[in-house]
Every structure is written in C-alpha cells, then in structure tokens.
Amino acid sequence: MESIFHEKQEGSLCAQHCLNNLLQGEYFSPVELSSIAHQLDEEERMRMAEGGVTSEDYRTFLQQPSGNMDDSGFFSIQVISNALKVWGLELILFNSPEYQRLRIDPINERSFICNYKEHWFTVRKLGKQWFNLNSLLTGPELISDTYLALFLAQLQQEGYSIFVVKGDLPDCEADQLLQMIKVQQMHRPKLIGEELAQLKEQSVLKADLERVLEAADGAGILDEDEDDLQRALAISRQEIDMEDEEADLRRAIQLSMQGSPRSVSQDSPQTSSTSLSSEELRKRREAYFENFSRQGLVSLWLWSLSWNLLCRPGWP
C-alpha cells in the first residue's frame, strides 16, 4: 500500500486530488487547474460575445461567477476533462448511450472518476487489483473484482455521476509493483472525519486519565491522613495495654484519697501500689492525671481525624 500515491483532502481541492490520485503523482496544482479554468472562462466569454457585447445575455454572463472554479478550490468537470486531454485521456459518462454502444465491462477498464455534490474521487486499477482512492479516506481502499460492479451500481443509486477514463495512463511504480504481487487489506480505511472523531475521543480519554492521575495524587494526601490515623490508633492501643497497670494505680489513688488503706477488702489481692509512700503516691497520682488528660486529647484527635476522613469526597 505504501507504493500507492494517495493525496488526502485539503480544503475543497478534491478535483486536484482526484487527478493526481488517478495519474499517481503530483501532476497538477491549484494554480495549473485555475489556469485551465480561466482559459475555459475566456472561451465561454468569447462565444457569448458573438451575440453582441451590448446584449442582455452577455451582460448577465459577465455578472455571473465562474462556472469552472470558485474561491474554495472547486473545479468543474470541464476543467478535469481538459486537464486529462494533456495526457491523451478522455471521459465517457458511465451507462451513457456511448458507453452502451462500446459495451464497456467495468472489470476490463482501468479507472473511473466519480462525482457527487461537487466532490471528485478516483477508482483505479493498479496491477491486478482495484482501489478506491477517495481523498476523504485515510488511505487507499481495496475493492475486489466481484465487488466492483456492485460498488459502482451503489454509487449510481446514491446519485453519483461516474465517468470512465479512456486512454493509456502514465506508468507508475504502484502499477508495476502490484503486477507482481497482490495486497491484502484486513481493515477498511476510515474517513478522515472518522479519524478526527477518534482522535477527539482519544483526547477526551486522555483528559479523563489525567484527572484520574490527579485524583491518584490526591490519594497520596489521603494516605498521609491514614498514616496519622494509624499512629493515633497505635497510641490508643498502647494506652489500652497500660490498662492493667493503671487499674492498680487507680486503686492506690483511691486509697490515698480515702486516707485509709485498710478499707480495701482483705480478699482482694494486694498490689505494689498499696505499699507506696505518701510522696511516691502523690507523684504517681499526678502522673496518672497527666496521662488521663493526654488520653482525652488523643481521643479527641482520633475523633476529629476520623470525621475529616469520612467527610472527604470519594472516601468509602
């Protein structure tokens, strides 16, 4: 497929693309086709002037825009036909009386030019295979011999005008190469519009992916909060592990505050705390209340952190 010359659509220059794809090379430019169009316009003007330059028809003709080209890059069938005459080629309308008289079999031809609503494109045989060289496609489209007649009939049914190109086309590399080998095409080339739509869709998907990655970066911040939560929970577990020791301390503090260690039941096992001196008991009591306050702050921190995590968007 790489050897096949295929100009893709630019602006409204489909006539240029059609001719170059037919001839398999950059044979015509917009400037050259414009020159042919101006020549045709001048020939038409001279014919109209034969009826008198003061006639109403002549003045009306001068006021009308060119029928052979316009500013968008469109060129008429007359321009295409005259361009092909340079190469000794002529166009015959498909299924016209002349076509019927010549008993043309599409499979035995070499190329067709198709037109619909001012769009021109070429269908050409290269080597032993047919290709749709429409400039609106992203690449040449392989057409089987059995499908060619159906393809042309379908175009006619859709309102296309089809012209058979008669004459010897110039030699080209693709034709020589494809005489020796056959190509296979697994996937039909997309229309350029379809490709642009796909690129746009890919752009949207890329934007979505970037948002996901940004969310992932945000998840890193969330992980920091989770680390803080784990540290807070670890501190809480340490406080729970100290529960047995603090239980003994609480009993000692209670005895100190009551002023009588003998109020403890004799059935209860005595701890080391009950034999502490008054000064040691005071210090342990102060440490207990300090630790108790710290526990309250940890609990408040845990509650606040948990609430922030639960209120964070996207948190399960």
Short mmCIF file of C-alpha atoms in Angstrom, two decimals:
data_model
loop_
_atom_site.label_atom_id
_atom_site.label_comp_id
_atom_site.label_asym_id
_atom_site.label_seq_id
_atom_site.Cartn_x
_atom_site.Cartn_y
_atom_site.Cartn_z
CA MET A 1 0.00 0.00 0.00
CA GLU A 2 2.93 2.33 0.66
CA SER A 3 3.74 2.44 -3.05
CA ILE A 4 0.26 3.76 -3.95
CA PHE A 5 0.12 7.53 -4.33
CA HIS A 6 -2.83 8.90 -2.34
CA GLU A 7 -3.46 12.59 -1.75
CA LYS A 8 -5.70 13.32 1.21
CA GLN A 9 -8.33 16.03 1.24
CA GLU A 10 -7.24 19.63 1.72
CA GLY A 11 -9.91 22.29 1.63
CA SER A 12 -12.10 21.79 -1.46
CA LEU A 13 -9.26 20.65 -3.73
CA CYS A 14 -10.87 17.27 -4.43
CA ALA A 15 -10.52 17.76 -8.21
CA GLN A 16 -6.74 18.16 -7.82
CA HIS A 17 -6.59 15.10 -5.52
CA CYS A 18 -8.77 13.13 -7.94
CA LEU A 19 -6.47 13.85 -10.90
CA ASN A 20 -3.23 13.24 -9.03
CA ASN A 21 -4.52 10.00 -7.49
CA LEU A 22 -5.60 8.89 -10.95
CA LEU A 23 -2.22 9.70 -12.52
CA GLN A 24 -0.33 8.54 -9.40
CA GLY A 25 1.77 11.61 -8.86
CA GLU A 26 1.77 15.34 -8.15
CA TYR A 27 0.93 16.29 -11.72
CA PHE A 28 -1.49 19.16 -11.07
CA SER A 29 -1.57 22.04 -8.62
CA PRO A 30 -4.37 24.52 -7.87
CA VAL A 31 -2.51 27.15 -9.91
CA GLU A 32 -2.41 24.93 -13.01
CA LEU A 33 -6.07 23.97 -12.67
CA SER A 34 -7.00 27.63 -12.14
CA SER A 35 -5.19 28.48 -15.36
CA ILE A 36 -7.29 25.88 -17.24
CA ALA A 37 -10.47 27.26 -15.60
CA HIS A 38 -9.63 30.84 -16.63
CA GLN A 39 -8.95 29.67 -20.17
CA LEU A 40 -12.37 27.97 -20.27
CA ASP A 41 -13.99 31.10 -18.85
CA GLU A 42 -12.40 33.20 -21.59
CA GLU A 43 -13.55 30.79 -24.30
CA GLU A 44 -17.11 30.96 -22.94
CA ARG A 45 -16.92 34.78 -22.81
CA MET A 46 -15.82 34.94 -26.44
CA ARG A 47 -18.71 32.70 -27.51
CA MET A 48 -21.19 34.88 -25.63
CA ALA A 49 -19.68 38.00 -27.19
CA GLU A 50 -20.51 36.67 -30.63
CA GLY A 51 -24.13 37.57 -29.91
CA GLY A 52 -23.12 41.18 -29.21
CA VAL A 53 -21.29 42.71 -26.29
CA THR A 54 -24.26 45.00 -25.67
CA SER A 55 -26.79 42.18 -25.42
CA GLU A 56 -28.58 41.40 -22.17
CA ASP A 57 -27.30 37.84 -22.22
CA TYR A 58 -23.70 38.98 -22.46
CA ARG A 59 -24.06 41.50 -19.58
CA THR A 60 -25.75 38.83 -17.46
CA PHE A 61 -22.93 36.40 -18.26
CA LEU A 62 -20.29 38.90 -17.12
CA GLN A 63 -22.09 39.39 -13.79
CA GLN A 64 -22.22 35.69 -13.03
CA PRO A 65 -19.37 33.94 -11.17
CA SER A 66 -17.24 31.40 -12.99
CA GLY A 67 -18.85 28.03 -13.50
CA ASN A 68 -15.46 26.35 -13.81
CA MET A 69 -13.97 27.21 -10.41
CA ASP A 70 -14.64 29.08 -7.20
CA ASP A 71 -12.64 30.52 -4.33
CA SER A 72 -12.95 27.32 -2.26
CA GLY A 73 -10.92 25.32 -4.79
CA PHE A 74 -13.75 23.57 -6.60
CA PHE A 75 -13.18 22.80 -10.31
CA SER A 76 -15.77 21.68 -12.85
CA ILE A 77 -15.88 18.54 -14.98
CA GLN A 78 -14.76 20.70 -17.92
CA VAL A 79 -11.54 21.58 -16.06
CA ILE A 80 -10.90 17.93 -15.21
CA SER A 81 -11.64 16.85 -18.78
CA ASN A 82 -9.29 19.45 -20.26
CA ALA A 83 -6.57 18.53 -17.76
CA LEU A 84 -6.80 14.88 -18.84
CA LYS A 85 -6.58 15.80 -22.51
CA VAL A 86 -2.97 16.80 -21.88
CA TRP A 87 -2.33 13.08 -21.25
CA GLY A 88 -4.44 11.90 -24.17
CA LEU A 89 -7.24 10.77 -21.85
CA GLU A 90 -10.95 11.35 -22.25
CA LEU A 91 -14.03 10.83 -20.10
CA ILE A 92 -17.15 8.86 -21.06
CA LEU A 93 -20.25 9.01 -18.86
CA PHE A 94 -20.90 5.62 -17.33
CA ASN A 95 -24.06 3.94 -18.71
CA SER A 96 -24.47 6.69 -21.33
CA PRO A 97 -25.55 5.74 -24.89
CA GLU A 98 -21.92 5.88 -25.99
CA TYR A 99 -20.96 3.65 -23.07
CA GLN A 100 -23.67 1.18 -24.04
CA ARG A 101 -22.54 1.30 -27.66
CA LEU A 102 -18.97 0.46 -26.65
CA ARG A 103 -20.28 -2.41 -24.48
CA ILE A 104 -17.90 -1.50 -21.74
CA ASP A 105 -17.42 -4.06 -18.97
CA PRO A 106 -16.24 -2.27 -15.79
CA ILE A 107 -13.88 -5.08 -14.88
CA ASN A 108 -11.99 -4.58 -18.15
CA GLU A 109 -11.44 -0.84 -17.58
CA ARG A 110 -8.54 0.84 -15.85
CA SER A 111 -10.13 3.71 -13.95
CA PHE A 112 -13.25 5.72 -13.14
CA ILE A 113 -13.83 9.24 -11.91
CA CYS A 114 -16.84 9.75 -9.64
CA ASN A 115 -18.62 12.93 -8.61
CA TYR A 116 -21.33 13.72 -6.08
CA LYS A 117 -22.28 17.19 -4.86
CA GLU A 118 -19.05 18.74 -6.14
CA HIS A 119 -16.80 16.07 -4.67
CA TRP A 120 -14.50 14.20 -7.05
CA PHE A 121 -12.61 10.97 -6.46
CA THR A 122 -10.88 8.22 -8.43
CA VAL A 123 -11.37 4.45 -8.56
CA ARG A 124 -8.37 2.90 -10.31
CA LYS A 125 -6.91 -0.49 -11.12
CA LEU A 126 -3.30 -0.87 -10.04
CA GLY A 127 -1.64 -4.07 -11.07
CA LYS A 128 -4.42 -6.63 -10.93
CA GLN A 129 -6.47 -5.05 -8.15
CA TRP A 130 -8.94 -2.20 -7.83
CA PHE A 131 -8.61 0.62 -5.31
CA ASN A 132 -10.88 3.39 -4.14
CA LEU A 133 -8.56 6.43 -3.99
CA ASN A 134 -11.08 8.82 -2.46
CA SER A 135 -9.19 11.72 -0.88
CA LEU A 136 -11.64 11.68 2.03
CA LEU A 137 -10.26 8.30 3.11
CA THR A 138 -7.19 7.96 5.31
CA GLY A 139 -5.70 5.56 2.72
CA PRO A 140 -6.47 3.50 -0.41
CA GLU A 141 -9.40 1.09 -0.08
CA LEU A 142 -9.08 -2.30 -1.77
CA ILE A 143 -12.07 -3.29 -3.93
CA SER A 144 -12.42 -6.88 -5.09
CA ASP A 145 -13.27 -7.67 -8.72
CA THR A 146 -16.57 -9.22 -7.67
CA TYR A 147 -17.49 -6.15 -5.66
CA LEU A 148 -16.53 -3.54 -8.29
CA ALA A 149 -19.78 -3.67 -10.31
CA LEU A 150 -21.84 -3.62 -7.12
CA PHE A 151 -19.79 -0.69 -5.80
CA LEU A 152 -20.37 1.35 -8.97
CA ALA A 153 -24.07 0.48 -9.01
CA GLN A 154 -24.36 1.59 -5.40
CA LEU A 155 -22.72 4.90 -6.22
CA GLN A 156 -25.14 5.47 -9.07
CA GLN A 157 -28.06 4.68 -6.80
CA GLU A 158 -26.79 7.27 -4.33
CA GLY A 159 -26.74 9.91 -7.08
CA TYR A 160 -23.12 9.85 -8.18
CA SER A 161 -22.05 10.69 -11.71
CA ILE A 162 -19.47 8.17 -12.91
CA PHE A 163 -17.08 8.68 -15.82
CA VAL A 164 -14.92 6.02 -17.47
CA VAL A 165 -11.37 7.20 -18.15
CA LYS A 166 -10.38 6.05 -21.65
CA GLY A 167 -6.77 6.06 -22.82
CA ASP A 168 -3.37 4.94 -21.61
CA LEU A 169 -2.50 6.11 -18.15
CA PRO A 170 1.13 7.07 -17.44
CA ASP A 171 3.33 4.37 -15.94
CA CYS A 172 3.67 4.37 -12.17
CA GLU A 173 5.60 2.44 -9.55
CA ALA A 174 2.48 1.08 -7.82
CA ASP A 175 1.12 -0.40 -11.05
CA GLN A 176 4.41 -2.12 -11.82
CA LEU A 177 4.80 -3.48 -8.29
CA LEU A 178 1.23 -4.72 -8.00
CA GLN A 179 1.53 -6.55 -11.31
CA MET A 180 3.82 -8.96 -9.45
CA ILE A 181 2.15 -9.15 -6.04
CA LYS A 182 -1.31 -8.85 -4.52
CA VAL A 183 -2.07 -6.90 -1.40
CA GLN A 184 -4.47 -7.83 1.35
CA GLN A 185 -6.39 -5.38 3.48
CA MET A 186 -7.71 -6.54 6.83
CA HIS A 187 -9.40 -3.27 7.80
CA ARG A 188 -11.15 -0.69 5.66
CA PRO A 189 -9.53 2.76 5.92
CA LYS A 190 -11.55 5.27 7.90
CA LEU A 191 -12.94 8.50 6.57
CA ILE A 192 -10.83 11.47 7.61
CA GLY A 193 -13.78 12.74 9.65
CA GLU A 194 -13.96 9.41 11.46
CA GLU A 195 -10.25 9.60 12.24
CA LEU A 196 -10.63 13.13 13.61
CA ALA A 197 -13.56 11.97 15.74
CA GLN A 198 -11.43 9.10 17.03
CA LEU A 199 -8.59 11.49 17.82
CA LYS A 200 -11.04 13.73 19.65
CA GLU A 201 -12.32 10.75 21.62
CA GLN A 202 -8.74 9.79 22.46
CA SER A 203 -8.15 13.37 23.59
CA VAL A 204 -11.18 13.15 25.90
CA LEU A 205 -9.96 9.81 27.26
CA LYS A 206 -6.53 11.34 27.83
CA ALA A 207 -8.10 14.21 29.77
CA ASP A 208 -10.07 11.70 31.83
CA LEU A 209 -6.87 9.77 32.51
CA GLU A 210 -5.12 12.95 33.63
CA ARG A 211 -7.97 13.62 36.04
CA VAL A 212 -7.63 10.08 37.37
CA LEU A 213 -3.89 10.62 37.85
CA GLU A 214 -4.57 13.88 39.65
CA ALA A 215 -7.03 12.02 41.86
CA ALA A 216 -4.32 9.46 42.50
CA ASP A 217 -2.01 12.27 43.59
CA GLY A 218 -4.79 13.39 45.89
CA ALA A 219 -4.92 9.88 47.24
CA GLY A 220 -1.35 10.39 48.39
CA ILE A 221 -2.60 13.15 50.66
CA LEU A 222 -5.29 10.81 51.85
CA ASP A 223 -2.62 8.22 52.59
CA GLU A 224 -0.88 10.76 54.81
CA ASP A 225 -4.08 11.18 56.76
CA GLU A 226 -4.39 7.43 57.01
CA ASP A 227 -0.82 7.25 58.36
CA ASP A 228 -1.74 9.79 61.01
CA LEU A 229 -4.78 7.71 61.85
CA GLN A 230 -2.66 4.57 62.18
CA ARG A 231 -0.26 6.37 64.50
CA ALA A 232 -3.15 7.61 66.59
CA LEU A 233 -4.59 4.10 66.77
CA ALA A 234 -1.20 2.73 67.81
CA ILE A 235 -1.05 5.26 70.64
CA SER A 236 -4.57 4.25 71.63
CA ARG A 237 -3.55 0.56 71.68
CA GLN A 238 -0.58 1.45 73.89
CA GLU A 239 -2.95 3.15 76.28
CA ILE A 240 -5.14 0.05 76.34
CA ASP A 241 -2.11 -2.14 77.04
CA MET A 242 -1.38 0.02 80.09
CA GLU A 243 -4.87 -0.53 81.43
CA ASP A 244 -3.87 -3.22 83.98
CA GLU A 245 -1.07 -1.09 85.43
CA GLU A 246 -3.33 1.95 85.63
CA ALA A 247 -6.02 -0.09 87.31
CA ASP A 248 -3.60 -0.79 90.16
CA LEU A 249 -2.67 2.88 90.23
CA ARG A 250 -6.29 3.92 90.42
CA ARG A 251 -6.87 1.68 93.40
CA ALA A 252 -3.85 3.20 95.13
CA ILE A 253 -5.08 6.72 94.40
CA GLN A 254 -8.49 5.85 95.75
CA LEU A 255 -6.90 4.60 98.96
CA SER A 256 -4.84 7.76 99.23
CA MET A 257 -7.85 9.98 98.72
CA GLN A 258 -9.81 7.99 101.32
CA GLY A 259 -6.85 8.15 103.71
CA SER A 260 -7.25 4.52 104.84
CA PRO A 261 -5.60 1.62 103.00
CA ARG A 262 -7.37 -0.73 105.36
CA SER A 263 -10.69 -0.07 103.53
CA VAL A 264 -9.55 -2.40 100.80
CA SER A 265 -11.12 -5.81 101.14
CA GLN A 266 -8.79 -8.39 102.60
CA ASP A 267 -9.99 -10.81 99.93
CA SER A 268 -8.59 -8.59 97.20
CA PRO A 269 -5.01 -9.27 96.13
CA GLN A 270 -2.67 -6.53 97.25
CA THR A 271 -0.58 -4.69 94.68
CA SER A 272 2.66 -2.89 94.92
CA SER A 273 0.76 0.38 94.79
CA THR A 274 -0.79 -0.16 98.23
CA SER A 275 2.61 -0.16 99.90
CA LEU A 276 3.80 3.11 98.32
CA SER A 277 4.89 6.02 100.49
CA SER A 278 2.78 9.17 100.54
CA GLU A 279 5.32 11.12 98.41
CA GLU A 280 5.57 8.34 95.81
CA LEU A 281 1.81 8.00 95.74
CA ARG A 282 1.45 11.75 95.15
CA LYS A 283 3.84 11.65 92.21
CA ARG A 284 2.10 8.63 90.72
CA ARG A 285 -1.23 10.34 91.13
CA GLU A 286 -0.03 13.46 89.29
CA ALA A 287 1.35 11.28 86.52
CA TYR A 288 -1.97 9.48 86.27
CA PHE A 289 -4.00 12.65 85.86
CA GLU A 290 -1.47 13.94 83.31
CA ASN A 291 -1.80 10.68 81.42
CA PHE A 292 -5.56 10.85 81.67
CA SER A 293 -5.55 14.30 80.09
CA ARG A 294 -3.28 13.03 77.31
CA GLN A 295 -5.72 10.18 76.66
CA GLY A 296 -8.52 12.69 76.30
CA LEU A 297 -6.53 14.67 73.76
CA VAL A 298 -5.70 11.51 71.79
CA SER A 299 -9.36 10.51 71.77
CA LEU A 300 -10.35 13.98 70.58
CA TRP A 301 -7.68 13.81 67.85
CA LEU A 302 -8.90 10.39 66.74
CA TRP A 303 -12.48 11.63 66.54
CA SER A 304 -11.52 14.77 64.59
CA LEU A 305 -9.28 12.85 62.13
CA SER A 306 -11.90 10.17 61.55
CA TRP A 307 -14.56 12.79 60.88
CA ASN A 308 -12.34 14.58 58.33
CA LEU A 309 -11.66 11.30 56.52
CA LEU A 310 -15.32 10.35 56.41
CA CYS A 311 -16.29 13.77 55.07
CA ARG A 312 -13.59 13.71 52.34
CA PRO A 313 -15.15 13.29 48.81
CA GLY A 314 -14.67 9.80 47.46
CA TRP A 315 -13.94 8.29 50.86
CA PRO A 316 -15.83 4.98 51.08
#
